[in-house]
């Protein structure tokens, strides 16, 4: 059984390890070791401590027993878009492979949607790697639509991501049968 809770300030080491593991597990094979290492520096304990102290960011953790299974992070829009109204950004949603397909991503997405609406957002944005077809289908089932390309840097390597948008005013109950 999966349990969920909001991250606390003392979760920085856990999030550092979890984010490093999820990113490496999902994308590590795509990059030169030096590019991957440079990017993973963003997941240092000190960086997570700063994010956990930031009142504009909220992070949700998923656990299978005592073991972390995934996480999601929501905050203000940082992507290069011009929102048409109050907006939020789903900055990260990762689930470790053993728990993919077990409803963890859906529960984290439900949390993110509730968080965005609770912040008064009418629009939710995210970016996704163009070749991450599983994630793209997941977001599309939840009503997200492609807005345009986004250059995502991993060290010196530039990936093509896609910015996606969800109009929360029209999205009630989208994805419930996904």
XYZ file of N, CA, C and O in Angstrom:
712
model
N 0.843 -1.182 0.000
C 0.000 0.000 0.000
C 0.886 1.242 0.000
O 1.880 1.303 0.713
N 0.523 2.200 -0.806
C 1.289 3.439 -0.929
C 0.701 4.485 0.015
O -0.517 4.657 0.077
N 1.585 5.151 0.730
C 1.184 6.265 1.584
C 1.793 7.545 1.008
O 2.851 7.506 0.375
N 1.135 8.658 1.281
C 1.557 9.956 0.764
C 1.635 10.942 1.911
O 0.845 10.879 2.844
N 2.589 11.858 1.782
C 2.670 12.966 2.739
C 3.424 14.113 2.099
O 4.217 13.926 1.173
N 3.180 15.323 2.616
C 3.940 16.472 2.163
C 5.350 16.376 2.720
O 5.562 15.896 3.841
N 6.301 16.834 1.929
C 7.695 16.831 2.361
C 7.893 17.862 3.466
O 7.245 18.913 3.483
N 8.791 17.544 4.374
C 9.132 18.412 5.506
C 10.585 18.870 5.338
O 11.347 18.282 4.564
N 10.995 19.901 6.070
C 12.366 20.411 5.937
C 13.457 19.349 6.117
O 14.490 19.417 5.446
N 13.212 18.360 6.952
C 14.250 17.346 7.169
C 14.259 16.257 6.081
O 15.031 15.300 6.160
N 13.445 16.426 5.033
C 13.418 15.474 3.932
C 14.424 15.801 2.824
O 14.455 15.105 1.800
N 15.244 16.819 2.995
C 16.202 17.190 1.943
C 17.114 16.024 1.552
O 17.291 15.767 0.351
N 17.704 15.276 2.488
C 18.546 14.148 2.067
C 17.752 13.077 1.306
O 18.233 12.530 0.306
N 16.550 12.792 1.753
C 15.701 11.812 1.080
C 15.387 12.271 -0.339
O 15.490 11.494 -1.296
N 15.003 13.538 -0.499
C 14.678 14.059 -1.822
C 15.898 14.110 -2.729
O 15.792 13.880 -3.932
N 17.046 14.401 -2.174
C 18.273 14.401 -2.971
C 18.516 13.009 -3.549
O 18.762 12.857 -4.754
N 18.426 12.003 -2.715
C 18.650 10.629 -3.172
C 17.546 10.183 -4.136
O 17.825 9.568 -5.178
N 16.296 10.495 -3.816
C 15.164 10.074 -4.642
C 15.191 10.760 -6.010
O 14.995 10.103 -7.043
N 15.438 12.048 -6.045
C 15.450 12.765 -7.325
C 16.621 12.304 -8.192
O 16.473 12.141 -9.407
N 17.756 12.072 -7.574
C 18.908 11.558 -8.324
C 18.585 10.190 -8.904
O 18.845 9.918 -10.084
N 17.987 9.341 -8.097
C 17.666 7.984 -8.555
C 16.617 7.996 -9.658
O 16.762 7.300 -10.674
N 15.552 8.777 -9.490
C 14.491 8.773 -10.493
C 14.981 9.349 -11.813
O 14.679 8.801 -12.874
N 15.735 10.442 -11.773
C 16.213 11.036 -13.019
C 17.192 10.098 -13.717
O 17.106 9.874 -14.925
N 18.116 9.528 -12.949
C 19.109 8.625 -13.529
C 18.444 7.370 -14.086
O 18.778 6.918 -15.191
N 17.491 6.830 -13.355
C 16.781 5.629 -13.795
C 16.012 5.891 -15.092
O 15.974 5.046 -15.981
N 15.435 7.072 -15.198
C 14.600 7.407 -16.348
C 15.418 7.888 -17.546
O 15.151 7.507 -18.682
N 16.413 8.742 -17.293
C 17.103 9.419 -18.387
C 18.619 9.264 -18.410
O 19.261 9.718 -19.355
N 19.209 8.668 -17.397
C 20.663 8.625 -17.272
C 21.378 8.069 -18.486
O 22.480 8.522 -18.831
N 20.779 7.107 -19.164
C 21.405 6.473 -20.333
C 21.545 7.413 -21.527
O 22.253 7.107 -22.482
N 20.881 8.565 -21.491
C 20.883 9.489 -22.623
C 22.082 10.440 -22.647
O 22.306 11.102 -23.665
N 22.815 10.528 -21.533
C 23.796 11.601 -21.398
C 25.204 11.105 -21.146
O 25.414 10.040 -20.572
N 26.147 11.952 -21.532
C 27.541 11.714 -21.164
C 27.628 11.831 -19.649
O 26.906 12.642 -19.038
N 28.515 11.060 -19.020
C 28.626 11.110 -17.552
C 28.844 12.518 -17.003
O 28.267 12.876 -15.972
N 29.654 13.334 -17.683
C 29.918 14.686 -17.175
C 28.676 15.579 -17.261
O 28.441 16.423 -16.383
N 27.843 15.402 -18.298
C 26.610 16.183 -18.394
C 25.611 15.748 -17.330
O 24.976 16.588 -16.684
N 25.501 14.448 -17.139
C 24.592 13.935 -16.115
C 25.029 14.411 -14.726
O 24.203 14.881 -13.941
N 26.310 14.325 -14.437
C 26.824 14.762 -13.129
C 26.560 16.249 -12.908
O 26.155 16.660 -11.809
N 26.762 17.063 -13.931
C 26.512 18.506 -13.800
C 25.041 18.771 -13.501
O 24.703 19.608 -12.658
N 24.160 18.041 -14.182
C 22.733 18.227 -13.943
C 22.330 17.753 -12.555
O 21.553 18.417 -11.858
N 22.834 16.612 -12.144
C 22.454 16.055 -10.844
C 22.917 16.916 -9.673
O 22.388 16.783 -8.568
N 23.846 17.825 -9.912
C 24.238 18.779 -8.862
C 23.037 19.618 -8.433
O 22.989 20.103 -7.296
N 22.050 19.765 -9.319
C 20.811 20.482 -8.966
C 20.011 19.758 -7.897
O 19.101 20.335 -7.310
N 20.319 18.491 -7.685
C 19.591 17.682 -6.720
C 20.367 17.491 -5.417
O 20.054 16.599 -4.627
N 21.335 18.343 -5.182
C 22.124 18.267 -3.948
C 21.226 18.545 -2.739
O 20.211 19.245 -2.835
N 21.616 18.008 -1.607
C 20.859 18.192 -0.358
C 20.623 19.676 -0.084
O 19.514 20.086 0.294
N 21.643 20.495 -0.278
C 21.522 21.938 0.003
C 20.454 22.587 -0.879
O 19.715 23.462 -0.434
N 20.379 22.168 -2.152
C 19.364 22.722 -3.057
C 17.969 22.329 -2.605
O 17.042 23.141 -2.614
N 17.825 21.062 -2.223
C 16.521 20.616 -1.743
C 16.148 21.318 -0.446
O 14.978 21.672 -0.246
N 17.113 21.546 0.417
C 16.829 22.266 1.668
C 16.280 23.653 1.341
O 15.314 24.119 1.973
N 16.871 24.312 0.368
C 16.384 25.628 -0.048
C 14.984 25.563 -0.622
O 14.140 26.424 -0.342
N 14.713 24.547 -1.412
C 13.379 24.423 -1.989
C 12.340 24.091 -0.925
O 11.219 24.585 -0.971
N 12.718 23.259 0.025
C 11.785 22.926 1.108
C 11.485 24.129 1.994
O 10.425 24.195 2.614
N 12.396 25.075 2.032
C 12.190 26.291 2.823
C 11.426 27.366 2.042
O 10.995 28.361 2.623
N 11.245 27.159 0.753
C 10.579 28.133 -0.101
C 9.061 27.966 0.030
O 8.508 26.935 -0.364
N 8.367 28.977 0.552
C 6.918 28.844 0.740
C 6.127 28.763 -0.567
O 4.959 28.378 -0.563
N 6.760 29.086 -1.698
C 6.078 29.021 -2.987
C 6.102 27.621 -3.605
O 5.435 27.376 -4.607
N 6.889 26.715 -3.016
C 6.995 25.356 -3.531
C 6.386 24.374 -2.542
O 6.541 24.530 -1.331
N 5.705 23.378 -3.085
C 5.154 22.309 -2.260
C 5.540 20.990 -2.902
O 5.441 20.832 -4.124
N 5.962 20.049 -2.077
C 6.443 18.765 -2.564
C 5.685 17.660 -1.850
O 5.509 17.695 -0.629
N 5.251 16.688 -2.618
C 4.513 15.540 -2.085
C 5.349 14.286 -2.312
O 5.897 14.079 -3.403
N 5.430 13.461 -1.304
C 6.192 12.219 -1.356
C 5.250 11.018 -1.338
O 4.220 11.045 -0.662
N 5.655 9.976 -2.056
C 4.936 8.699 -2.051
C 5.878 7.650 -1.468
O 7.062 7.619 -1.806
N 5.342 6.801 -0.593
C 6.136 5.753 0.047
C 5.438 4.407 -0.089
O 4.224 4.310 0.081
N 6.235 3.391 -0.358
C 5.785 2.001 -0.293
C 6.412 1.454 0.974
O 7.600 1.135 1.003
N 5.640 1.427 2.036
C 6.211 1.105 3.342
C 7.140 2.236 3.752
O 6.755 3.393 3.749
N 8.373 1.907 4.047
C 9.370 2.918 4.418
C 10.163 3.419 3.221
O 10.928 4.367 3.330
N 9.985 2.777 2.061
C 10.784 3.104 0.892
C 10.102 4.160 0.026
O 8.930 4.021 -0.331
N 10.824 5.235 -0.336
C 10.234 6.232 -1.232
C 9.938 5.629 -2.599
O 10.723 4.839 -3.119
N 8.791 5.997 -3.149
C 8.358 5.477 -4.446
C 8.272 6.558 -5.510
O 8.317 6.266 -6.702
N 8.143 7.819 -5.102
C 8.029 8.902 -6.065
C 7.762 10.218 -5.377
O 7.645 10.290 -4.147
N 7.672 11.269 -6.196
C 7.399 12.597 -5.648
C 6.886 13.513 -6.750
O 7.035 13.235 -7.939
N 6.282 14.601 -6.320
C 5.837 15.659 -7.225
C 6.119 16.993 -6.564
O 6.105 17.107 -5.336
N 6.384 17.985 -7.410
C 6.667 19.342 -6.904
C 5.868 20.338 -7.729
O 5.840 20.271 -8.954
N 5.217 21.256 -7.030
C 4.434 22.290 -7.695
C 4.863 23.656 -7.169
O 5.263 23.782 -6.011
N 4.802 24.654 -8.049
C 5.188 26.006 -7.661
C 4.761 27.000 -8.718
O 4.010 26.664 -9.651
N 5.269 28.216 -8.608
C 4.955 29.233 -9.612
C 5.546 28.851 -10.970
O 6.497 28.077 -11.055
N 5.010 29.437 -12.000
C 5.473 29.146 -13.349
C 6.891 29.691 -13.545
O 7.154 30.873 -13.300
N 7.782 28.805 -13.986
C 9.154 29.196 -14.313
C 9.465 28.961 -15.791
O 10.511 29.376 -16.272
N 8.567 28.290 -16.491
C 8.746 28.016 -17.911
C 8.551 29.297 -18.727
O 7.846 30.214 -18.278
N 9.129 29.352 -19.918
C 8.995 30.552 -20.749
C 7.638 30.606 -21.469
O 7.535 30.371 -22.668
N 6.604 30.898 -20.694
C 5.249 31.041 -21.231
C 4.658 32.327 -20.690
O 5.134 32.864 -19.692
N 3.622 32.802 -21.359
C 2.880 33.961 -20.879
C 1.481 33.488 -20.513
O 0.585 33.463 -21.358
N 1.294 33.099 -19.254
C -0.008 32.576 -18.844
C -1.121 33.600 -19.030
O -0.927 34.788 -18.767
N -2.297 33.131 -19.463
C -3.419 34.039 -19.660
C -4.149 34.402 -18.364
O -5.127 35.142 -18.405
N -3.681 33.870 -17.248
C -4.312 34.140 -15.962
C -3.508 33.479 -14.860
O -2.389 33.003 -15.096
N -4.055 33.435 -13.650
C -3.339 32.818 -12.522
C -2.913 31.384 -12.862
O -3.732 30.591 -13.330
N -1.637 31.090 -12.634
C -1.085 29.818 -13.092
C -0.125 29.212 -12.084
O 0.404 29.904 -11.220
N 0.094 27.921 -12.258
C 1.076 27.177 -11.472
C 1.814 26.250 -12.432
O 1.410 26.078 -13.582
N 2.902 25.669 -11.921
C 3.689 24.740 -12.729
C 3.928 23.451 -11.955
O 4.338 23.486 -10.794
N 3.660 22.348 -12.613
C 4.051 21.046 -12.092
C 5.499 20.866 -12.511
O 5.796 20.556 -13.658
N 6.407 21.121 -11.587
C 7.822 21.166 -11.928
C 8.463 19.794 -12.021
O 9.417 19.620 -12.763
N 7.954 18.857 -11.271
C 8.481 17.494 -11.329
C 7.389 16.529 -10.887
O 6.638 16.828 -9.966
N 7.358 15.387 -11.554
C 6.527 14.262 -11.139
C 7.285 13.014 -11.591
O 7.391 12.751 -12.779
N 7.854 12.313 -10.630
C 8.648 11.119 -10.917
C 8.192 9.974 -10.034
O 7.904 10.170 -8.852
N 8.156 8.790 -10.633
C 7.824 7.562 -9.912
C 8.892 6.537 -10.268
O 9.201 6.343 -11.451
N 9.450 5.902 -9.256
C 10.438 4.860 -9.502
C 9.801 3.682 -10.238
O 8.617 3.370 -10.030
N 10.575 3.017 -11.069
C 10.049 1.952 -11.941
C 9.246 0.876 -11.216
O 8.212 0.450 -11.725
N 9.665 0.399 -10.038
C 8.872 -0.663 -9.403
C 7.419 -0.263 -9.107
O 6.565 -1.123 -8.947
N 7.157 1.035 -9.047
C 5.804 1.499 -8.705
C 5.092 2.164 -9.876
O 3.985 2.666 -9.724
N 5.699 2.151 -11.057
C 5.011 2.672 -12.231
C 3.876 1.727 -12.584
O 4.008 0.509 -12.500
N 2.751 2.301 -12.954
C 1.579 1.499 -13.283
C 0.775 1.069 -12.071
O -0.190 0.322 -12.195
N 1.156 1.542 -10.894
C 0.473 1.158 -9.652
C -0.429 2.264 -9.104
O -0.901 2.178 -7.981
N -0.631 3.333 -9.873
C -1.506 4.422 -9.442
C -0.799 5.542 -8.706
O -1.442 6.506 -8.290
N 0.505 5.442 -8.533
C 1.248 6.470 -7.803
C 1.258 7.782 -8.582
O 0.991 8.850 -8.023
N 1.550 7.716 -9.880
C 1.578 8.934 -10.691
C 0.208 9.605 -10.695
O 0.106 10.831 -10.581
N -0.822 8.810 -10.793
C -2.174 9.378 -10.800
C -2.490 10.072 -9.468
O -3.055 11.165 -9.436
N -2.124 9.445 -8.363
C -2.362 10.067 -7.055
C -1.560 11.359 -6.919
O -2.068 12.355 -6.386
N -0.322 11.352 -7.405
C 0.486 12.573 -7.346
C -0.088 13.654 -8.262
O -0.083 14.834 -7.919
N -0.612 13.254 -9.414
C -1.243 14.229 -10.308
C -2.509 14.793 -9.677
O -2.752 16.006 -9.732
N -3.323 13.954 -9.051
C -4.526 14.449 -8.369
C -4.145 15.468 -7.308
O -4.795 16.505 -7.154
N -3.073 15.174 -6.573
C -2.574 16.112 -5.557
C -2.149 17.416 -6.210
O -2.492 18.502 -5.725
N -1.399 17.329 -7.326
C -0.907 18.533 -8.005
C -2.065 19.392 -8.506
O -2.029 20.623 -8.370
N -3.073 18.761 -9.059
C -4.232 19.510 -9.546
C -4.938 20.221 -8.384
O -5.314 21.393 -8.497
N -5.098 19.528 -7.274
C -5.730 20.128 -6.096
C -4.872 21.276 -5.552
O -5.405 22.320 -5.150
N -3.559 21.088 -5.538
C -2.655 22.145 -5.076
C -2.757 23.378 -5.966
O -2.826 24.503 -5.471
N -2.737 23.161 -7.283
C -2.825 24.289 -8.216
C -4.128 25.050 -8.006
O -4.132 26.283 -7.903
N -5.217 24.319 -7.922
C -6.508 24.981 -7.709
C -6.551 25.677 -6.359
O -7.103 26.766 -6.233
N -5.955 25.057 -5.347
C -5.901 25.668 -4.020
C -5.091 26.961 -3.990
O -5.306 27.812 -3.133
N -4.183 27.094 -4.936
C -3.380 28.316 -5.056
C -4.110 29.371 -5.890
O -3.572 30.434 -6.148
N -5.295 29.024 -6.363
C -6.057 29.958 -7.186
C -5.673 29.917 -8.653
O -6.078 30.784 -9.434
N -4.898 28.911 -9.061
C -4.471 28.819 -10.454
C -5.639 28.412 -11.349
O -6.464 27.580 -10.976
N -5.667 29.001 -12.510
C -6.621 28.618 -13.551
C -5.928 27.805 -14.645
O -6.584 27.196 -15.476
N -4.599 27.829 -14.618
C -3.801 27.161 -15.643
C -2.651 26.435 -14.967
O -2.067 26.934 -14.005
N -2.327 25.259 -15.501
C -1.208 24.474 -14.988
C -0.307 24.119 -16.164
O -0.786 23.669 -17.208
N 0.987 24.356 -15.979
C 1.980 24.076 -17.012
C 2.957 23.020 -16.518
O 3.151 22.846 -15.316
N 3.596 22.363 -17.483
C 4.682 21.426 -17.195
C 5.511 21.293 -18.460
O 5.096 21.717 -19.540
N 6.695 20.708 -18.314
C 7.471 20.339 -19.497
C 7.782 18.859 -19.408
O 7.912 18.297 -18.318
N 7.891 18.235 -20.578
C 8.143 16.800 -20.663
C 9.073 16.548 -21.843
O 8.958 17.204 -22.883
N 9.994 15.618 -21.665
C 10.933 15.243 -22.718
C 10.156 14.730 -23.926
O 9.251 13.893 -23.782
N 10.500 15.210 -25.099
C 9.758 14.884 -26.318
C 9.659 13.373 -26.554
O 8.658 12.889 -27.072
N 10.689 12.627 -26.158
C 10.685 11.181 -26.384
C 10.193 10.374 -25.182
O 10.307 9.145 -25.189
N 9.652 11.036 -24.175
C 9.082 10.327 -23.035
C 7.590 10.100 -23.337
O 6.710 10.770 -22.819
N 7.353 9.129 -24.203
C 6.001 8.902 -24.711
C 5.037 8.456 -23.624
O 3.860 8.840 -23.634
N 5.503 7.677 -22.683
C 4.637 7.224 -21.585
C 4.128 8.427 -20.785
O 2.931 8.547 -20.501
N 5.025 9.331 -20.417
C 4.629 10.521 -19.651
C 3.718 11.420 -20.476
O 2.726 11.947 -19.963
N 4.038 11.582 -21.745
C 3.200 12.435 -22.591
C 1.778 11.891 -22.671
O 0.810 12.651 -22.576
N 1.630 10.575 -22.833
C 0.277 9.982 -22.871
C -0.440 10.187 -21.535
O -1.639 10.481 -21.498
N 0.294 10.039 -20.444
C -0.283 10.239 -19.111
C -0.822 11.669 -18.987
O -1.964 11.878 -18.555
N -0.011 12.646 -19.366
C -0.450 14.043 -19.259
C -1.620 14.326 -20.203
O -2.562 15.036 -19.835
N -1.582 13.777 -21.393
C -2.691 13.973 -22.333
C -3.988 13.387 -21.792
O -5.055 13.981 -21.957
N -3.906 12.230 -21.132
C -5.117 11.643 -20.524
C -5.696 12.552 -19.450
O -6.888 12.480 -19.163
N -4.859 13.378 -18.862
C -5.321 14.318 -17.845
C -5.747 15.655 -18.445
O -6.070 16.580 -17.712
N -5.729 15.764 -19.770
C -6.228 16.957 -20.437
C -5.172 17.969 -20.830
O -5.512 19.026 -21.382
N -3.904 17.692 -20.590
C -2.852 18.620 -20.998
C -2.714 18.610 -22.516
O -2.850 17.562 -23.156
N -2.430 19.777 -23.071
C -2.191 19.914 -24.507
C -0.835 20.575 -24.723
O -0.362 21.359 -23.896
N -0.233 20.245 -25.849
C 1.073 20.793 -26.183
C 0.974 22.279 -26.492
O 0.075 22.708 -27.218
N 1.924 23.049 -25.929
C 1.988 24.485 -26.191
C 3.117 24.785 -27.169
O 2.960 25.588 -28.075
N 4.258 24.148 -26.972
C 5.386 24.399 -27.858
C 6.646 23.759 -27.323
O 6.645 23.127 -26.262
N 7.758 23.943 -28.040
C 9.026 23.337 -27.634
C 9.692 24.103 -26.505
O 9.401 25.279 -26.263
N 10.602 23.412 -25.843
C 11.356 23.998 -24.735
C 12.733 23.348 -24.707
O 12.834 22.108 -24.721
N 13.779 24.145 -24.680
C 15.147 23.633 -24.606
C 15.484 23.361 -23.141
O 15.506 24.274 -22.323
N 15.727 22.089 -22.823
C 16.012 21.657 -21.457
C 17.468 21.205 -21.398
O 17.858 20.274 -22.101
N 18.260 21.887 -20.557
C 19.690 21.588 -20.490
C 20.004 20.549 -19.423
O 19.549 20.655 -18.292
N 20.803 19.594 -19.823
C 21.365 18.597 -18.918
C 22.871 18.718 -19.097
O 23.425 18.206 -20.078
N 23.509 19.456 -18.187
C 24.916 19.775 -18.381
C 25.042 20.639 -19.624
O 24.351 21.646 -19.761
N 25.882 20.234 -20.564
C 26.038 20.962 -21.827
C 25.140 20.425 -22.932
O 25.127 20.947 -24.035
N 24.413 19.386 -22.638
C 23.511 18.764 -23.604
C 22.150 19.482 -23.560
O 21.639 19.765 -22.489
N 21.591 19.747 -24.716
C 20.272 20.389 -24.786
C 19.269 19.394 -25.357
O 19.435 18.895 -26.469
N 18.253 19.094 -24.564
C 17.162 18.224 -24.996
C 16.013 19.067 -25.504
O 15.829 20.208 -25.079
N 15.210 18.450 -26.371
C 13.971 19.103 -26.773
C 12.856 18.572 -25.885
O 12.544 17.388 -25.900
N 12.301 19.457 -25.096
C 11.133 19.156 -24.281
C 9.916 19.801 -24.930
O 10.040 20.609 -25.846
N 8.779 19.462 -24.400
C 7.523 20.047 -24.837
C 6.884 20.700 -23.614
O 6.807 20.094 -22.545
N 6.446 21.923 -23.776
C 5.657 22.572 -22.733
C 4.208 22.168 -22.964
O 3.715 22.206 -24.094
N 3.558 21.758 -21.874
C 2.152 21.371 -21.946
C 1.338 22.247 -20.989
O 1.875 22.737 -19.983
N 0.077 22.419 -21.309
C -0.816 23.309 -20.560
C -2.143 22.602 -20.293
O -2.640 21.853 -21.131
N -2.679 22.878 -19.122
C -4.009 22.405 -18.755
C -4.813 23.594 -18.263
O -4.384 24.298 -17.335
N -5.945 23.838 -18.883
C -6.863 24.876 -18.418
C -7.690 24.252 -17.299
O -8.580 23.434 -17.562
N -7.376 24.602 -16.078
C -8.033 23.992 -14.916
C -9.521 24.314 -14.844
O -10.284 23.568 -14.247
N -9.937 25.393 -15.463
C -11.361 25.756 -15.446
C -12.190 24.776 -16.271
O -13.371 24.601 -16.019
N -11.539 24.115 -17.242
C -12.243 23.187 -18.126
C -11.905 21.740 -17.812
O -12.433 20.840 -18.444
N -11.032 21.525 -16.860
C -10.451 20.190 -16.650
C -11.115 19.393 -15.547
O -10.609 18.362 -15.177
N -12.195 19.823 -15.018
C -12.828 19.087 -13.932
C -13.066 17.638 -14.343
O -13.708 17.372 -15.350
N -12.505 16.745 -13.573
C -12.718 15.310 -13.712
C -12.088 14.692 -14.961
O -12.319 13.530 -15.235
N -11.313 15.451 -15.735
C -10.562 14.836 -16.829
C -9.571 13.868 -16.232
O -8.949 14.139 -15.225
N -9.419 12.751 -16.849
C -8.434 11.778 -16.389
C -8.959 10.820 -15.329
O -8.250 9.921 -14.913
N -10.204 10.977 -14.886
C -10.707 10.093 -13.831
C -10.769 8.643 -14.286
O -10.616 7.745 -13.494
N -10.965 8.438 -15.578
C -11.017 7.075 -16.091
C -9.702 6.667 -16.746
O -9.636 5.643 -17.394
N -8.671 7.497 -16.575
C -7.383 7.218 -17.231
C -6.659 6.073 -16.556
O -6.873 5.726 -15.451
